[in-house]
């Protein structure tokens, strides 16, 4: 018996329906039949497809639909892509598509992978002679590598595997704490399972070898593994996306109020502000991640990993800064983004989730490097679109159009009412109350 009705034992064993009924009674205080009906509306018609989705997570009640859209006309290294984007935020896909079209007539985007190294760590406690540990590690390093051959065989065949490893002494920061840091090439897979399996084996082997060695005292042999896990910080899994054109090719903005030179200068200043001020940098980078996450999600990759890595990279010199850069020099406008992106195109959800699989097909079944280039490009395009709006007409003009559409949907406006509202609000400020008043007045007039 549970003491509190909000607590439960065996929740995971209950059927979906029973889970929903229990939640409706104890948390929603709503009619369970109605709640089941509501959640069931998002169940997949196809039982097998639903089973697959349920298998991705635990304690599932239903599916949570998020729009899957396309930003066409992305010209990247001369190739045209229609990029799948999964996001709930209005204007994101439209802005990416807009920037893609804009740059497609100005030479398109260039993108290049600069490095693909992944990182993993074995955190351990060693109470003893440091020099002895470091010397011994050099001796056994190759044995550690050989000791994971069974795990790495397939990866080695594909051109990946363990690249190198080193030991770090952190004892000045945490008593007796050392770290084995290993570097990996995981080719087209994100490689989390592969890396973690290697690390756990490294941890075991390190312990075994220290215990078996005559070099160490009993206290030193008590080397303790704290944990073995990959690091999502992969500063050397880096990609660059960029655009450039002559300043005069940028065109005019704000109905001619801003010429190309003025725009370029204002844009460059906006980027510089995000390079010096963490408050602005956070929002600036959030805009970049609007694009990046959308493609990462659409292709079945881990957006939390990409997010956390990007933000650590953004403050690698001790201050959180813009991930993008801009330089206007000798009449040329150049705008670029350097960002570490660890993604895969094989393994994980990439082939299991039917829509992730389709997304990758839409992108021409890229390898991981090409996917990194596409994702970084969308981030840059998103950033360009945001800064172009911010430094010209302001962000609200575009946002409010979308906002109006959402408010109208919320008010269940008819097509006629929506059209009238869009015309009415062309030169007025949109707010939920103002739109509601407008629709109510239309409806009253009809009565
Ligand atoms: C909104 O989701 C993103 C922006 O705030 C980004 C930016 O300010 O650069 C528009």
XYZ file of C-alpha atoms and ligand atoms in Angstrom:
457
model
C 0.000 0.000 0.000
C 1.317 3.457 -0.874
C 0.989 6.169 1.771
C 0.248 8.879 -0.713
C -2.153 8.365 -3.630
C 0.258 10.236 -5.878
C 2.878 7.538 -5.339
C 2.668 4.205 -7.055
C 4.464 0.883 -7.300
C 4.572 -1.030 -10.561
C 3.641 1.891 -12.815
C 5.858 0.594 -15.613
C 3.961 -2.735 -15.637
C 0.553 -1.119 -16.110
C -1.093 -0.903 -19.535
C -1.107 2.457 -21.276
C -4.805 2.853 -20.611
C -4.422 2.089 -16.888
C -1.514 4.504 -16.616
C -3.623 7.292 -18.137
C -6.627 6.490 -15.943
C -4.451 6.556 -12.821
C -2.905 9.892 -13.855
C -6.306 11.365 -14.735
C -7.632 10.464 -11.279
C -4.627 11.417 -9.183
C -3.025 14.329 -11.016
C -5.458 15.779 -13.548
C -8.661 15.329 -11.507
C -10.413 14.898 -14.840
C -12.774 12.386 -16.363
C -10.519 9.365 -17.108
C -12.571 8.387 -20.157
C -12.046 11.825 -21.680
C -8.342 11.823 -20.874
C -7.821 8.362 -22.367
C -9.649 9.548 -25.488
C -7.425 12.617 -25.746
C -4.163 10.701 -25.355
C -5.374 7.926 -27.661
C -5.863 10.439 -30.462
C -2.091 10.511 -30.848
C -1.590 6.748 -30.820
C -0.312 5.401 -34.094
C -2.940 3.541 -36.168
C -0.344 0.968 -37.040
C 0.270 -1.264 -34.005
C 3.766 -2.231 -35.107
C 4.758 1.401 -35.670
C 3.466 2.265 -32.192
C 5.410 -0.627 -30.688
C 8.561 0.710 -32.316
C 8.032 4.203 -30.880
C 7.221 2.836 -27.420
C 10.456 0.886 -27.572
C 12.493 4.107 -27.775
C 11.478 5.185 -24.275
C 9.740 4.016 -21.113
C 6.351 4.494 -19.408
C 4.932 5.881 -22.644
C 1.329 7.091 -22.754
C 1.174 8.415 -26.272
C 3.205 10.287 -28.893
C 3.959 13.995 -28.799
C 3.709 15.343 -32.341
C 6.101 18.114 -33.383
C 6.024 19.590 -36.892
C 8.409 18.123 -39.475
C 9.115 20.743 -42.136
C 11.458 21.332 -45.058
C 13.769 24.231 -45.821
C 14.477 23.913 -49.556
C 17.118 25.587 -51.750
C 20.141 25.050 -49.524
C 23.163 25.269 -51.829
C 26.073 23.724 -49.917
C 29.435 23.226 -51.646
C 27.581 23.502 -54.956
C 24.999 20.803 -54.129
C 21.311 21.607 -53.541
C 19.549 20.188 -50.475
C 15.969 20.236 -49.207
C 16.667 20.073 -45.487
C 14.258 18.347 -43.063
C 13.714 20.304 -39.834
C 11.763 19.247 -36.757
C 10.804 22.174 -34.557
C 7.822 23.514 -32.666
C 8.955 27.146 -33.014
C 7.183 29.185 -35.653
C 9.330 31.171 -38.115
C 12.381 28.908 -37.742
C 11.851 26.895 -40.931
C 10.642 29.957 -42.855
C 13.730 31.913 -41.777
C 16.103 29.085 -42.745
C 14.393 28.710 -46.125
C 14.596 32.432 -46.675
C 18.302 32.630 -45.877
C 18.958 29.548 -48.030
C 17.278 31.193 -51.012
C 19.093 34.473 -50.401
C 22.545 32.843 -50.359
C 21.783 30.461 -53.233
C 22.025 33.459 -55.576
C 25.238 34.669 -53.941
C 27.442 31.629 -54.375
C 25.758 29.413 -51.790
C 27.259 28.090 -48.563
C 30.678 26.524 -48.196
C 31.173 23.977 -45.440
C 34.102 21.829 -44.389
C 34.780 19.380 -41.592
C 37.977 20.428 -39.812
C 38.337 17.375 -37.522
C 36.348 14.343 -36.297
C 37.925 13.291 -33.005
C 35.668 12.058 -30.171
C 36.636 11.892 -26.507
C 36.072 9.513 -23.599
C 37.256 9.459 -19.993
C 38.070 6.955 -17.265
C 37.979 8.848 -13.972
C 39.971 7.124 -11.245
C 41.466 7.485 -7.782
C 45.076 6.517 -7.202
C 46.849 7.006 -3.901
C 50.538 6.818 -4.580
C 53.570 7.795 -6.594
C 52.579 9.886 -9.623
C 55.759 9.323 -11.635
C 55.329 5.567 -11.260
C 51.753 5.756 -12.556
C 52.659 7.929 -15.540
C 55.641 5.749 -16.485
C 53.604 2.553 -16.122
C 50.814 4.012 -18.243
C 53.240 4.624 -21.133
C 54.304 0.968 -20.875
C 50.768 -0.469 -20.910
C 49.131 2.015 -23.300
C 49.490 -0.274 -26.270
C 48.229 -3.271 -24.260
C 45.134 -1.275 -23.340
C 44.535 -0.579 -27.011
C 45.044 -4.261 -27.878
C 42.813 -5.266 -24.980
C 39.760 -3.713 -26.680
C 40.446 -5.266 -30.113
C 37.289 -7.359 -29.873
C 35.195 -4.261 -29.372
C 36.991 -2.202 -32.005
C 37.375 -4.841 -34.755
C 34.384 -3.664 -36.821
C 35.161 0.006 -36.241
C 38.814 -0.584 -37.229
C 37.586 -2.151 -40.493
C 35.542 0.961 -41.225
C 38.600 3.172 -40.688
C 37.876 4.147 -37.096
C 38.924 2.964 -33.657
C 40.989 4.147 -30.714
C 43.334 6.952 -31.783
C 45.321 7.634 -28.660
C 45.074 8.060 -24.910
C 46.793 10.022 -22.163
C 46.642 10.473 -18.400
C 45.901 13.711 -16.584
C 46.704 14.592 -13.003
C 43.895 16.528 -11.311
C 45.109 15.925 -7.759
C 45.563 19.657 -7.120
C 41.799 20.109 -7.657
C 40.420 16.841 -6.258
C 42.300 14.584 -3.867
C 43.996 11.601 -5.578
C 41.948 12.120 -8.763
C 43.423 11.172 -12.142
C 41.887 10.791 -15.540
C 42.573 8.570 -18.493
C 41.437 10.445 -21.566
C 41.006 8.458 -24.761
C 40.458 9.716 -28.296
C 38.359 7.908 -30.871
C 37.405 8.007 -34.524
C 33.879 6.655 -34.919
C 33.482 7.301 -38.678
C 29.755 7.475 -39.527
C 28.346 6.560 -36.131
C 27.926 8.941 -33.235
C 29.768 6.210 -31.372
C 28.474 6.621 -27.809
C 28.036 2.878 -27.159
C 31.302 2.022 -28.843
C 33.230 4.609 -26.823
C 31.603 3.664 -23.522
C 32.302 -0.046 -24.071
C 35.983 0.700 -24.786
C 36.242 2.945 -21.734
C 34.773 0.384 -19.343
C 37.263 -2.144 -20.670
C 40.136 0.363 -20.298
C 39.096 0.915 -16.683
C 39.064 -2.814 -15.950
C 42.396 -3.435 -17.713
C 44.089 -0.525 -15.988
C 43.029 -1.855 -12.598
C 44.055 -5.427 -13.459
C 47.468 -4.388 -14.757
C 48.247 -2.227 -11.744
C 47.230 -5.088 -9.421
C 49.375 -7.577 -11.390
C 52.452 -5.336 -11.416
C 55.244 -5.688 -8.876
C 55.921 -1.961 -9.197
C 53.021 -0.909 -7.023
C 52.470 -0.997 -3.265
C 49.272 -2.465 -1.784
C 47.856 1.035 -1.348
C 48.620 1.905 -4.981
C 47.046 -1.359 -6.153
C 43.762 -0.211 -4.598
C 43.325 2.079 -7.651
C 39.603 2.804 -7.785
C 37.596 3.482 -10.939
C 35.063 6.258 -10.280
C 33.364 6.141 -13.679
C 33.916 5.523 -17.372
C 31.966 7.643 -19.846
C 32.354 9.505 -23.119
C 32.646 13.271 -23.022
C 30.077 15.212 -25.008
C 32.641 17.969 -25.311
C 34.291 17.279 -28.663
C 36.127 20.482 -29.629
C 38.050 18.503 -32.222
C 34.950 17.212 -33.976
C 34.668 20.548 -35.674
C 32.919 21.874 -38.758
C 32.973 25.285 -40.422
C 30.145 26.756 -42.496
C 30.520 30.074 -44.244
C 29.134 32.520 -46.748
C 30.794 35.447 -48.458
C 30.095 37.899 -51.224
C 31.026 41.394 -52.324
C 29.349 43.905 -50.030
C 27.477 45.488 -52.952
C 25.923 42.090 -53.780
C 24.135 42.038 -50.427
C 21.377 44.273 -51.866
C 19.315 46.833 -49.992
C 17.191 46.329 -46.890
C 14.199 47.795 -45.139
C 12.609 48.942 -48.419
C 15.804 50.702 -49.442
C 16.269 52.488 -46.113
C 19.534 50.591 -45.550
C 22.090 50.166 -48.336
C 24.430 47.179 -48.641
C 27.371 48.887 -46.947
C 25.275 50.101 -44.019
C 23.722 46.667 -43.629
C 27.118 44.906 -43.694
C 28.494 47.255 -41.025
C 25.438 46.885 -38.811
C 25.447 43.114 -39.209
C 29.150 42.888 -38.362
C 28.543 44.994 -35.270
C 25.662 42.729 -34.199
C 27.971 39.706 -34.380
C 30.721 41.559 -32.504
C 28.267 42.436 -29.721
C 27.509 38.716 -29.345
C 31.257 38.051 -29.184
C 31.766 40.387 -26.222
C 28.550 40.104 -24.192
C 27.390 36.718 -22.807
C 23.788 37.979 -22.420
C 23.548 38.694 -26.118
C 25.745 35.698 -27.025
C 23.310 33.309 -25.340
C 20.368 34.536 -27.427
C 22.503 34.749 -30.553
C 23.643 31.139 -30.109
C 20.110 30.058 -29.242
C 19.153 31.298 -32.700
C 21.933 29.185 -34.234
C 20.743 26.161 -32.248
C 17.177 26.720 -33.529
C 18.460 25.569 -36.900
C 20.982 23.035 -35.683
C 18.679 21.184 -33.271
C 15.898 20.991 -35.871
C 18.091 19.034 -38.278
C 19.751 17.025 -35.504
C 16.300 15.897 -34.316
C 14.985 15.256 -37.837
C 17.939 12.946 -38.519
C 17.491 10.985 -35.272
C 20.565 12.388 -33.539
C 21.070 13.447 -29.928
C 20.329 17.177 -29.725
C 21.215 17.394 -26.004
C 24.724 16.216 -26.798
C 25.088 18.715 -29.642
C 23.646 21.521 -27.486
C 25.852 20.945 -24.448
C 28.955 20.647 -26.624
C 28.169 23.835 -28.532
C 27.785 25.870 -25.350
C 30.988 24.534 -23.791
C 32.788 25.382 -27.024
C 31.251 28.864 -26.973
C 33.022 29.585 -23.685
C 36.272 27.755 -24.347
C 38.358 30.868 -23.631
C 36.577 31.548 -20.342
C 33.878 33.916 -21.664
C 30.679 32.730 -23.318
C 30.797 34.114 -26.872
C 29.012 33.984 -30.210
C 29.714 30.811 -32.171
C 29.630 32.811 -35.398
C 31.987 35.466 -36.735
C 31.675 38.261 -39.281
C 34.301 40.293 -41.099
C 33.727 43.046 -43.604
C 37.057 43.724 -45.273
C 38.221 45.030 -48.652
C 34.636 45.248 -49.882
C 33.893 41.603 -48.998
C 31.275 40.434 -46.481
C 32.258 37.171 -44.789
C 30.139 35.384 -42.193
C 31.072 32.018 -40.712
C 30.384 29.553 -37.951
C 32.763 27.096 -36.298
C 30.977 24.498 -34.206
C 31.704 20.999 -32.917
C 28.894 18.634 -33.963
C 29.069 14.949 -33.038
C 26.413 13.172 -35.084
C 26.026 9.872 -36.863
C 24.312 8.607 -39.978
C 24.396 4.947 -38.964
C 23.302 3.287 -35.742
C 21.025 4.605 -33.013
C 17.712 6.098 -34.108
C 19.056 7.037 -37.541
C 17.844 3.810 -39.086
C 15.237 2.791 -36.489
C 13.015 5.859 -36.586
C 11.175 5.778 -39.922
C 11.164 9.561 -40.272
C 14.822 9.919 -39.294
C 15.599 7.369 -41.984
C 13.565 9.376 -44.484
C 15.297 12.604 -43.453
C 18.668 11.071 -44.212
C 17.365 9.818 -47.562
C 16.114 13.330 -48.331
C 19.647 14.561 -47.714
C 21.049 11.980 -50.131
C 22.097 9.466 -47.435
C 25.119 11.534 -46.331
C 28.033 10.238 -44.321
C 28.582 11.781 -40.895
C 30.959 14.438 -42.237
C 28.498 15.629 -44.838
C 25.725 15.680 -42.253
C 27.943 17.826 -40.010
C 28.361 20.251 -42.934
C 24.629 20.398 -43.620
C 23.751 20.939 -39.956
C 26.341 23.682 -39.466
C 25.108 25.392 -42.615
C 21.530 25.453 -41.353
C 22.810 26.947 -38.073
C 24.610 29.684 -39.987
C 21.575 30.347 -42.199
C 19.353 30.590 -39.130
C 21.771 33.031 -37.513
C 21.947 35.105 -40.702
C 18.154 35.280 -40.936
C 17.791 36.314 -37.285
C 20.484 39.000 -37.497
C 19.152 40.291 -40.808
C 15.728 40.799 -39.214
C 17.133 42.195 -35.975
C 19.335 44.753 -37.729
C 16.648 45.829 -40.219
C 12.880 45.515 -39.647
C 13.153 43.929 -36.184
C 12.236 40.407 -35.177
C 8.619 41.041 -34.285
C 7.391 41.778 -37.816
C 7.955 38.175 -38.938
C 7.250 36.584 -35.588
C 3.972 38.374 -35.174
C 2.670 37.089 -38.498
C 3.237 33.540 -37.244
C 1.988 34.453 -33.805
C -1.228 35.749 -35.378
C -1.700 32.448 -37.227
C -1.283 30.534 -33.956
C -3.689 32.811 -32.079
C -6.259 32.440 -34.848
C -5.904 28.659 -34.702
C -6.388 28.816 -30.922
C -9.597 30.830 -31.416
C -10.753 28.311 -34.038
C -11.130 31.139 -36.558
C -12.687 30.259 -39.898
C -10.788 30.912 -43.117
C -12.816 34.090 -43.700
C -12.196 35.332 -40.162
C -8.468 34.574 -40.495
C -8.169 36.480 -43.744
C -10.001 39.470 -42.273
C -7.749 39.374 -39.191
C -4.555 39.184 -41.248
C -5.634 42.229 -43.242
C -6.699 44.133 -40.135
C -3.448 43.418 -38.245
C -1.154 44.280 -41.164
C -0.323 47.640 -39.569
C -1.356 46.942 -35.958
C 0.227 45.300 -32.944
C -0.775 41.668 -32.503
C -1.739 40.439 -29.056
C -3.987 37.602 -27.915
C -6.498 40.063 -26.441
C -6.567 42.296 -29.538
C -7.099 39.337 -31.883
C -9.782 37.855 -29.618
C -11.598 41.227 -29.530
C -11.386 41.485 -33.296
C -12.756 37.973 -33.912
C -15.498 38.471 -31.316
C -16.540 41.702 -32.981
C -16.714 39.909 -36.343
C -18.818 37.138 -34.811
C -21.108 39.647 -33.069
C -21.669 41.494 -36.337
C -22.699 38.240 -37.952
C -25.341 37.493 -35.268
C 14.475 33.234 -31.366
O 14.133 31.884 -31.202
C 15.914 33.371 -31.784
C 16.438 34.818 -31.842
O 16.208 35.462 -30.602
C 17.909 34.713 -32.145
C 18.656 36.029 -32.031
O 18.235 36.919 -31.285
O 19.705 36.121 -32.698
C 15.714 35.603 -32.877
